[in-house]
Short mmCIF file of C-alpha atoms and ligand atoms in Angstrom, two decimals:
data_model
loop_
_atom_site.label_atom_id
_atom_site.label_comp_id
_atom_site.label_asym_id
_atom_site.label_seq_id
_atom_site.Cartn_x
_atom_site.Cartn_y
_atom_site.Cartn_z
CA MET A 28 44.16 46.11 75.52
CA GLY A 29 42.83 46.42 72.00
CA LYS A 30 39.23 47.14 71.16
CA ASN A 31 36.93 44.28 70.26
CA VAL A 32 34.93 45.15 67.16
CA LEU A 33 31.83 43.61 65.60
CA VAL A 34 31.04 44.40 61.98
CA LEU A 35 27.55 43.45 60.79
CA GLY A 36 26.95 42.43 57.19
CA SER A 37 28.21 40.05 54.55
CA GLY A 38 29.12 42.00 51.45
CA GLY A 39 32.03 43.68 49.75
CA ARG A 40 31.39 46.83 51.78
CA GLU A 41 31.85 44.92 55.04
CA HIS A 42 34.95 43.17 53.67
CA ALA A 43 36.42 46.60 52.88
CA ILE A 44 35.48 47.95 56.33
CA CYS A 45 37.20 44.94 57.91
CA GLN A 46 40.29 45.43 55.76
CA ALA A 47 40.50 49.06 56.91
CA ILE A 48 40.12 48.31 60.61
CA ALA A 49 42.28 45.19 60.58
CA LYS A 50 45.24 47.55 59.95
CA SER A 51 44.54 49.48 63.14
CA PRO A 52 46.91 49.09 66.10
CA LEU A 53 43.84 49.74 68.28
CA LEU A 54 42.13 46.53 67.22
CA GLY A 55 41.68 43.72 69.71
CA LYS A 56 39.49 41.00 68.22
CA LEU A 57 37.49 41.45 65.06
CA TYR A 58 34.18 39.63 64.65
CA ILE A 59 31.91 39.74 61.64
CA ALA A 60 28.29 38.59 61.60
CA PRO A 61 27.66 36.80 59.39
CA GLY A 62 30.66 37.85 57.25
CA ASN A 63 31.87 36.04 54.15
CA PRO A 64 34.94 34.02 53.07
CA GLY A 65 36.81 37.31 52.51
CA THR A 66 36.19 38.65 56.00
CA ALA A 67 37.15 35.24 57.45
CA SER A 68 40.77 36.02 56.63
CA LEU A 69 40.64 39.21 58.72
CA GLY A 70 38.62 38.17 61.76
CA GLU A 71 36.19 35.58 63.07
CA ASN A 72 32.93 35.14 61.21
CA ILE A 73 29.95 34.36 63.43
CA ASP A 74 26.83 32.92 61.92
CA VAL A 75 24.33 35.44 63.26
CA SER A 76 21.97 37.51 61.13
CA PRO A 77 22.25 41.29 61.69
CA GLU A 78 18.44 41.34 61.87
CA ASP A 79 18.32 38.85 64.75
CA PHE A 80 18.62 41.48 67.49
CA PRO A 81 18.64 39.17 70.55
CA LYS A 82 21.49 37.16 69.03
CA VAL A 83 23.42 40.27 68.03
CA ILE A 84 23.05 41.65 71.57
CA GLU A 85 24.16 38.34 73.08
CA LEU A 86 27.19 38.40 70.80
CA ILE A 87 28.10 41.95 71.84
CA ASP A 88 27.72 41.06 75.49
CA LYS A 89 29.57 37.72 75.46
CA ARG A 90 32.46 38.81 73.25
CA GLU A 91 32.82 42.14 75.07
CA ILE A 92 32.41 44.19 71.91
CA GLN A 93 33.46 47.81 72.32
CA ILE A 94 32.69 49.09 68.83
CA LEU A 95 29.73 47.96 66.73
CA ILE A 96 29.69 48.91 63.05
CA CYS A 97 26.56 48.15 61.05
CA GLY A 98 27.20 47.86 57.29
CA PRO A 99 23.71 47.52 55.74
CA GLU A 100 20.61 49.71 56.17
CA ALA A 101 17.95 47.10 56.94
CA PRO A 102 18.91 46.40 60.59
CA LEU A 103 19.18 50.15 61.22
CA ALA A 104 15.75 50.78 59.74
CA LEU A 105 14.37 47.99 61.94
CA GLY A 106 15.78 49.58 65.09
CA LEU A 107 18.91 47.54 65.78
CA MET A 108 20.73 50.39 67.50
CA ASP A 109 17.71 51.28 69.67
CA ASN A 110 17.63 47.67 70.89
CA VAL A 111 21.35 47.56 71.59
CA GLU A 112 21.24 50.88 73.39
CA ASP A 113 18.27 49.82 75.53
CA PHE A 114 20.02 46.62 76.54
CA PHE A 115 23.22 48.39 77.58
CA SER A 116 21.56 51.49 79.06
CA SER A 117 22.11 50.42 82.66
CA LYS A 118 25.39 48.66 82.04
CA GLU A 119 28.90 50.01 82.10
CA ASN A 120 30.20 48.26 79.04
CA LYS A 121 28.06 50.05 76.43
CA PRO A 122 29.71 49.75 73.01
CA VAL A 123 30.25 52.67 70.63
CA LEU A 124 27.50 52.34 68.04
CA ILE A 125 28.35 53.23 64.45
CA GLY A 126 24.98 53.45 62.72
CA PRO A 127 21.95 55.60 63.56
CA LYS A 128 18.90 54.62 65.57
CA GLN A 129 15.60 53.91 63.86
CA PHE A 130 14.25 57.46 63.89
CA ALA A 131 17.32 58.95 62.20
CA ALA A 132 17.61 55.97 59.84
CA GLN A 133 14.39 57.24 58.26
CA LEU A 134 16.62 59.58 56.27
CA GLU A 135 17.11 56.46 54.15
CA SER A 136 14.11 54.29 55.00
CA SER A 137 11.47 56.94 54.22
CA LYS A 138 11.82 59.11 51.14
CA GLN A 139 9.09 61.38 52.50
CA PHE A 140 10.95 61.85 55.79
CA ALA A 141 14.12 62.68 53.85
CA LYS A 142 12.35 65.13 51.54
CA GLU A 143 10.67 66.90 54.45
CA PHE A 144 14.05 67.17 56.19
CA LEU A 145 15.70 68.53 53.04
CA PHE A 146 13.00 71.16 52.51
CA ARG A 147 12.87 72.13 56.18
CA HIS A 148 16.59 72.88 56.08
CA HIS A 149 16.64 74.50 52.62
CA ILE A 150 18.98 71.88 51.18
CA PRO A 151 18.84 71.73 47.38
CA THR A 152 16.78 68.77 46.14
CA ALA A 153 14.12 68.09 43.49
CA ALA A 154 10.63 69.56 44.02
CA TYR A 155 8.17 66.86 45.14
CA LYS A 156 4.84 65.92 46.67
CA SER A 157 3.96 62.71 48.39
CA PHE A 158 0.69 60.79 48.24
CA ASP A 159 -0.90 57.75 49.85
CA GLN A 160 -3.58 55.30 48.65
CA THR A 161 -6.41 57.66 49.52
CA GLN A 162 -4.99 60.41 47.30
CA LEU A 163 -4.79 58.73 43.90
CA GLN A 164 -6.87 61.41 42.16
CA GLU A 165 -4.83 64.27 43.61
CA ALA A 166 -1.64 62.44 42.67
CA ILE A 167 -2.82 62.06 39.07
CA GLU A 168 -3.67 65.76 38.92
CA PHE A 169 -0.20 66.54 40.27
CA ILE A 170 1.41 64.32 37.61
CA GLU A 171 -0.64 65.94 34.86
CA GLN A 172 0.75 69.38 35.51
CA MET A 173 4.37 68.12 35.53
CA THR A 174 6.74 68.09 32.56
CA PRO A 175 8.06 64.55 31.91
CA PRO A 176 10.23 62.71 32.71
CA ILE A 177 8.51 62.18 36.05
CA VAL A 178 10.18 60.41 38.96
CA LEU A 179 8.12 58.09 41.18
CA LYS A 180 9.66 56.79 44.39
CA ALA A 181 8.30 54.21 46.80
CA ASP A 182 8.51 55.85 50.22
CA GLY A 183 10.05 52.83 51.97
CA LEU A 184 13.01 50.53 51.40
CA ALA A 185 12.56 48.54 48.19
CA ALA A 186 15.98 46.95 47.70
CA GLY A 187 17.08 49.68 45.29
CA LYS A 188 14.14 48.99 42.93
CA GLY A 189 11.64 51.53 44.20
CA VAL A 190 12.49 54.43 41.88
CA LEU A 191 10.84 54.70 38.47
CA ILE A 192 11.56 57.31 35.84
CA CYS A 193 8.49 57.68 33.62
CA HIS A 194 8.74 59.26 30.20
CA ASP A 195 5.14 60.37 29.78
CA HIS A 196 2.06 61.18 31.83
CA LEU A 197 0.26 57.95 30.97
CA GLU A 198 3.14 55.74 32.06
CA ALA A 199 3.51 57.78 35.27
CA CYS A 200 -0.21 57.45 36.11
CA GLU A 201 -0.21 53.69 35.44
CA GLU A 202 2.94 53.09 37.47
CA LEU A 203 1.64 55.30 40.27
CA SER A 204 -1.55 53.32 40.54
CA GLN A 205 0.40 50.02 40.61
CA MET A 206 2.73 51.37 43.27
CA LEU A 207 -0.08 52.57 45.50
CA ASN A 208 -1.69 49.17 45.00
CA GLY A 209 1.28 47.33 46.44
CA LYS A 210 3.79 46.94 43.58
CA PHE A 211 6.57 47.22 46.19
CA GLY A 212 4.49 45.94 49.09
CA ALA A 213 4.29 48.22 52.13
CA ALA A 214 7.22 50.26 50.78
CA SER A 215 4.99 51.85 48.13
CA GLU A 216 1.93 52.53 50.28
CA LYS A 217 3.17 56.07 50.02
CA VAL A 218 4.76 57.43 46.85
CA VAL A 219 6.96 60.49 46.43
CA ILE A 220 6.48 62.11 43.02
CA GLU A 221 9.33 64.36 42.08
CA GLU A 222 10.79 66.57 39.43
CA PHE A 223 13.43 64.95 37.20
CA LEU A 224 16.90 66.40 37.61
CA SER A 225 19.25 66.11 34.69
CA GLY A 226 22.94 65.91 35.47
CA ILE A 227 25.81 63.72 36.54
CA GLU A 228 25.66 61.78 39.81
CA PHE A 229 28.31 61.29 42.46
CA SER A 230 28.36 60.46 46.14
CA ILE A 231 30.16 61.76 49.14
CA PHE A 232 30.36 60.25 52.58
CA ALA A 233 30.77 61.51 56.12
CA LEU A 234 31.27 59.99 59.54
CA THR A 235 29.36 62.00 62.11
CA ASN A 236 28.26 62.08 65.73
CA GLY A 237 25.38 64.35 64.73
CA LYS A 238 27.30 67.48 65.68
CA ASP A 239 30.74 67.21 64.14
CA TYR A 240 31.77 65.24 61.12
CA ILE A 241 34.68 63.98 59.10
CA LEU A 242 34.36 64.12 55.36
CA LEU A 243 35.42 60.97 53.50
CA PRO A 244 36.41 60.91 49.82
CA GLU A 245 33.84 61.10 47.04
CA ALA A 246 33.07 58.34 44.54
CA LYS A 247 31.10 57.78 41.38
CA ASP A 248 29.30 54.50 41.02
CA TYR A 249 27.86 52.79 37.98
CA LYS A 250 24.35 51.58 38.77
CA ARG A 251 23.14 50.10 35.49
CA ILE A 252 23.87 46.54 34.50
CA GLY A 253 24.83 47.34 30.90
CA GLU A 254 27.76 49.14 29.35
CA GLY A 255 27.10 52.77 28.46
CA ASP A 256 24.78 52.97 31.49
CA THR A 257 22.02 50.91 29.92
CA GLY A 258 19.63 48.26 31.19
CA LEU A 259 18.31 47.60 34.66
CA ASN A 260 19.45 49.24 37.87
CA THR A 261 21.67 47.16 40.13
CA GLY A 262 23.22 47.67 43.54
CA GLY A 263 26.25 49.05 41.70
CA MET A 264 28.58 47.56 39.08
CA GLY A 265 31.72 49.59 39.73
CA ALA A 266 33.07 52.78 41.24
CA VAL A 267 35.93 55.21 40.97
CA SER A 268 37.42 57.63 43.47
CA PRO A 269 38.42 60.46 43.26
CA VAL A 270 35.90 61.88 40.78
CA PRO A 271 37.57 64.28 38.32
CA PHE A 272 34.67 66.76 38.07
CA VAL A 273 34.49 67.13 41.85
CA SER A 274 36.82 70.14 42.00
CA PRO A 275 37.85 71.72 45.32
CA GLU A 276 35.31 74.49 44.56
CA LEU A 277 32.50 71.99 44.02
CA LYS A 278 33.46 70.15 47.18
CA GLN A 279 33.31 73.42 49.08
CA LYS A 280 29.85 74.09 47.66
CA VAL A 281 28.72 70.60 48.70
CA ILE A 282 30.01 71.22 52.21
CA GLN A 283 28.38 74.63 52.46
CA ASN A 284 25.04 73.90 50.77
CA ILE A 285 24.52 70.27 51.71
CA ILE A 286 26.75 68.69 54.35
CA GLU A 287 26.76 71.44 56.96
CA PRO A 288 23.02 72.19 56.61
CA THR A 289 22.39 68.45 57.01
CA ILE A 290 24.43 68.16 60.20
CA ASN A 291 22.99 71.44 61.54
CA GLY A 292 19.53 70.20 60.57
CA LEU A 293 19.99 67.06 62.64
CA GLN A 294 20.82 69.26 65.60
CA LYS A 295 17.98 71.70 65.06
CA ASP A 296 15.53 68.82 64.81
CA ASN A 297 17.08 67.08 67.83
CA ILE A 298 17.75 64.00 65.74
CA GLU A 299 20.46 61.90 67.36
CA TYR A 300 22.78 60.54 64.68
CA CYS A 301 25.97 58.57 65.02
CA GLY A 302 27.44 56.81 62.03
CA PHE A 303 28.07 57.20 58.34
CA ILE A 304 25.94 59.36 56.06
CA PHE A 305 25.96 58.72 52.34
CA PHE A 306 25.02 61.78 50.30
CA GLY A 307 23.76 60.71 46.86
CA LEU A 308 24.18 63.87 44.80
CA ILE A 309 23.55 65.10 41.27
CA LEU A 310 25.29 68.01 39.64
CA VAL A 311 22.80 70.13 37.68
CA GLY A 312 24.84 72.75 35.82
CA ASN A 313 27.21 73.84 38.54
CA GLU A 314 24.82 73.19 41.42
CA PRO A 315 24.81 70.03 43.55
CA PHE A 316 21.41 68.63 44.59
CA VAL A 317 20.60 65.78 46.97
CA ILE A 318 19.03 62.75 45.27
CA GLU A 319 19.02 60.65 48.41
CA TYR A 320 20.51 60.09 51.83
CA ASN A 321 21.65 56.67 52.99
CA CYS A 322 22.43 56.00 56.63
CA ARG A 323 25.42 53.78 55.84
CA LEU A 324 28.32 53.52 53.43
CA GLY A 325 27.71 52.51 49.81
CA ASP A 326 28.51 49.27 48.09
CA PRO A 327 30.69 49.24 45.92
CA GLU A 328 31.72 52.84 46.76
CA THR A 329 33.23 51.71 50.09
CA GLU A 330 35.54 49.32 48.25
CA ALA A 331 36.78 52.35 46.25
CA ILE A 332 37.10 54.95 49.02
CA LEU A 333 38.41 53.07 52.06
CA PRO A 334 41.59 51.82 50.35
CA ARG A 335 42.45 55.51 49.78
CA ILE A 336 42.07 56.51 53.44
CA GLU A 337 45.37 56.44 55.32
CA THR A 338 43.97 57.65 58.65
CA ASP A 339 43.04 54.93 61.14
CA LEU A 340 39.31 54.40 60.60
CA LEU A 341 38.91 52.46 63.82
CA ALA A 342 40.50 55.30 65.80
CA LEU A 343 37.98 57.71 64.25
CA CYS A 344 35.10 55.44 65.27
CA ASN A 345 36.56 55.04 68.74
CA GLU A 346 36.84 58.82 69.18
CA ILE A 347 33.43 59.64 67.74
CA HIS A 348 32.01 60.85 71.07
CA THR A 349 35.05 62.91 72.12
CA ASP A 350 35.35 66.69 71.89
CA THR A 351 38.15 66.46 69.37
CA PHE A 352 36.11 64.41 66.90
CA GLY A 353 35.79 66.22 63.60
CA ARG A 354 39.03 68.13 64.09
CA GLN A 355 41.27 65.29 63.00
CA ASN A 356 42.82 65.66 59.58
CA LEU A 357 41.90 62.83 57.30
CA ASN A 358 44.87 61.65 55.28
CA ILE A 359 43.74 60.54 51.87
CA SER A 360 46.14 58.97 49.43
CA ASP A 361 46.34 60.76 46.10
CA GLN A 362 46.25 57.38 44.38
CA HIS A 363 43.27 56.71 42.14
CA SER A 364 41.01 53.87 43.07
CA ALA A 365 38.95 51.74 40.69
CA VAL A 366 36.42 49.05 41.56
CA ILE A 367 34.83 46.59 39.16
CA VAL A 368 32.01 44.33 40.31
CA LEU A 369 31.87 40.75 39.04
CA ALA A 370 28.27 39.56 38.86
CA SER A 371 26.51 36.28 38.32
CA GLY A 372 25.09 35.83 34.80
CA GLY A 373 21.48 37.07 34.76
CA TYR A 374 21.83 39.54 37.64
CA PRO A 375 19.91 41.73 38.54
CA GLU A 376 17.19 39.35 37.36
CA PHE A 377 17.30 35.58 37.88
CA PHE A 378 20.76 34.10 38.40
CA GLN A 379 22.13 30.78 39.62
CA LYS A 380 24.03 30.29 42.83
CA GLY A 381 26.47 27.60 43.89
CA ILE A 382 28.82 27.94 40.91
CA SER A 383 32.50 27.07 41.53
CA ILE A 384 34.97 29.93 41.53
CA GLN A 385 38.66 29.88 40.61
CA LEU A 386 40.72 32.73 42.04
CA PRO A 387 44.22 33.63 40.86
CA GLU A 388 47.01 33.13 43.43
CA GLN A 389 48.18 36.69 43.25
CA THR A 390 46.52 39.90 42.18
CA GLU A 391 47.58 43.51 41.80
CA GLY A 392 44.88 44.75 44.13
CA THR A 393 42.23 43.52 46.55
CA VAL A 394 39.51 41.03 45.78
CA PHE A 395 36.58 41.95 48.03
CA HIS A 396 34.05 39.16 48.44
CA SER A 397 30.40 40.16 47.98
CA GLY A 398 28.43 37.00 47.29
CA THR A 399 30.60 33.95 47.95
CA LYS A 400 30.50 30.94 50.25
CA LEU A 401 33.11 28.39 51.18
CA LYS A 402 31.96 24.78 50.84
CA GLU A 403 33.84 21.46 51.01
CA ARG A 404 34.31 21.63 47.25
CA GLY A 405 35.79 25.15 47.48
CA LEU A 406 34.60 28.70 46.90
CA ILE A 407 31.18 29.07 45.25
CA THR A 408 28.93 31.94 44.21
CA SER A 409 26.08 32.83 46.57
CA GLY A 410 24.78 36.17 45.33
CA GLY A 411 24.17 38.43 42.35
CA ARG A 412 27.23 40.51 42.99
CA VAL A 413 30.03 38.03 43.64
CA PHE A 414 33.20 40.14 43.97
CA ALA A 415 34.26 43.76 43.89
CA VAL A 416 37.89 44.02 42.77
CA ASN A 417 39.83 47.11 43.76
CA ALA A 418 43.06 48.44 42.34
CA LEU A 419 44.99 51.63 43.03
CA GLY A 420 47.21 53.51 40.63
CA ASN A 421 48.96 56.82 40.08
CA HIS A 422 46.63 57.47 37.18
CA PRO A 423 42.99 56.35 36.93
CA GLN A 424 43.83 54.51 33.74
CA VAL A 425 46.40 52.43 35.60
CA ALA A 426 43.94 51.62 38.40
CA LEU A 427 41.27 50.67 35.88
CA GLN A 428 43.60 48.50 33.82
CA LYS A 429 44.71 46.62 36.94
CA ALA A 430 41.11 46.16 38.13
CA ASN A 431 40.12 44.99 34.67
CA SER A 432 42.92 42.47 34.55
CA MET A 433 41.94 41.18 38.02
CA ALA A 434 38.36 40.80 36.79
CA GLU A 435 39.63 38.78 33.81
CA GLN A 436 41.68 36.47 36.04
CA ILE A 437 38.78 35.41 38.27
CA HIS A 438 36.75 32.59 36.79
CA PHE A 439 33.23 31.31 37.36
CA GLU A 440 30.63 30.24 34.85
CA GLY A 441 28.39 33.10 33.77
CA LYS A 442 30.74 35.78 35.14
CA TYR A 443 29.74 39.24 33.96
CA PHE A 444 31.38 42.61 34.48
CA ARG A 445 31.22 45.99 32.84
CA LYS A 446 34.29 46.87 30.82
CA ASP A 447 33.46 50.56 30.63
CA ILE A 448 33.74 51.60 34.28
CA GLY A 449 35.32 55.06 34.40
CA LEU A 450 35.48 55.47 30.64
CA ASP A 451 32.90 58.27 30.68
CA LEU A 452 35.37 60.30 32.77
CA GLN A 453 38.37 59.69 30.52
CA HIS A 454 38.15 63.06 28.75
CA LEU A 455 38.26 64.80 32.14
CA TRP A 456 41.34 62.89 33.28
CA ASN A 457 43.10 63.57 30.02
CA SER A 458 42.41 67.28 30.27
CA LYS A 459 43.97 67.55 33.75
P1 AMP B 20 17.38 56.83 44.78
O1 AMP B 20 16.99 55.47 45.28
O2 AMP B 20 16.56 57.94 45.32
O3 AMP B 20 18.86 57.07 44.86
O4 AMP B 20 17.16 56.79 43.21
C1 AMP B 20 17.79 55.83 42.38
C2 AMP B 20 18.28 56.48 41.12
O5 AMP B 20 17.20 57.09 40.42
C3 AMP B 20 19.27 57.61 41.36
O6 AMP B 20 20.57 57.15 41.52
C4 AMP B 20 19.10 58.42 40.11
O7 AMP B 20 19.83 57.86 39.05
C5 AMP B 20 17.64 58.28 39.80
N1 AMP B 20 16.89 59.42 40.35
C6 AMP B 20 16.33 59.50 41.56
N2 AMP B 20 15.73 60.69 41.74
C7 AMP B 20 15.93 61.40 40.61
C8 AMP B 20 15.54 62.70 40.17
N3 AMP B 20 14.81 63.51 40.92
N4 AMP B 20 15.95 63.08 38.95
C9 AMP B 20 16.68 62.27 38.16
N5 AMP B 20 17.05 61.02 38.51
C10 AMP B 20 16.69 60.58 39.72
N1 LIG B 21 25.87 51.70 45.43
C1 LIG B 21 24.73 52.33 45.93
C2 LIG B 21 24.39 52.02 47.33
O1 LIG B 21 25.14 51.44 48.08
O2 LIG B 21 23.29 52.40 47.73
#
């Protein structure tokens, strides 16, 4: 009998997770809550919000779910896994939970928690101090002795908007006071002020049971809305994997200085962790530093990395609590992967929803749905990021050209995508 799986979420990341596990011979039935029109072609979408814990638990129970994979961070930060675990604690049919419980999810949901963890375990990261509303004066004094740019971070989850890079002391002090006064609601009741690190960013991912881990491929994402990395921050406008400057030596350094100390740190601190960890890194000179942890996979990085993984992802999840977990060899295709995000006009600020979409009949890669809905009149837009198109190729240029041509062939009014994804890395590819 195959394993029944429930994937929580509704974006391109969850579509890519479903595509990966739909290939698995281990799969019984695949459910997605709430899913999107893309995931509907791979399993059964169920209209339940991942944050509605009683309904999620009922779904797991009724549909005899054996593996639960949570895509986004918000349900994890709210304690989804604690609730599921409590419900099944005295039952025999407890599902495998891929996603950490609330305490461990603080690695993403509290910047202060993450920074304290990083410092406690001597993992390279920017110097910082954190302050609350009662410490405005001290915080200003701290800012005044820093050399700009100065990085201000809301402690809590702020939908990717809670980080400000200030170019002088005055701007930093003004922003700080607004943050402590509720600019990001409860998320900025505490603010982490940190040193600016100058370098190139990349991310690497691991699947872990808190003791052993499997390293997944790295990716580079493109966070800004505008070409040449300009304009406002977004959830991510594209991604490539592999990343040409991530040499085997650098990867080894990341493992030694960051990944292993993180996993060992979880153990030393007795922090139970089961799920994906996203290491947001920056390369300063030749040294990798941690910018952030996320307790989930990235979007659109997932749409770039999972199509390269040949090993059965569902089998890895299924075996996560066995003694052999972490010893499996991950087979990664040497194909290059490129993802381009198609966004609604106006995103990340105001944008319209409900716009009709025309998809080509055939494409050279995968069209992952991010913000779409199916109505009587056909497919319509329902979010800022509408699709993430993925293409593979023997050379990054080939993957990018295919992804670009897919992006051109999808039509909806106001469609916007960056045409420069990966171009900053071109000189590195050409020199290989
Ligand atoms: P975070 O939410 O912590 O990932 O921050 C969002 C973005 O802000 C990162 O992807 C970086 O581009 C930038 N950032 C965060 N912290 C720093 C830092 N200490 N130095 C330079 N840039 C940073
Ligand atoms: N693309 C960045 C993230 O998923 O957080």
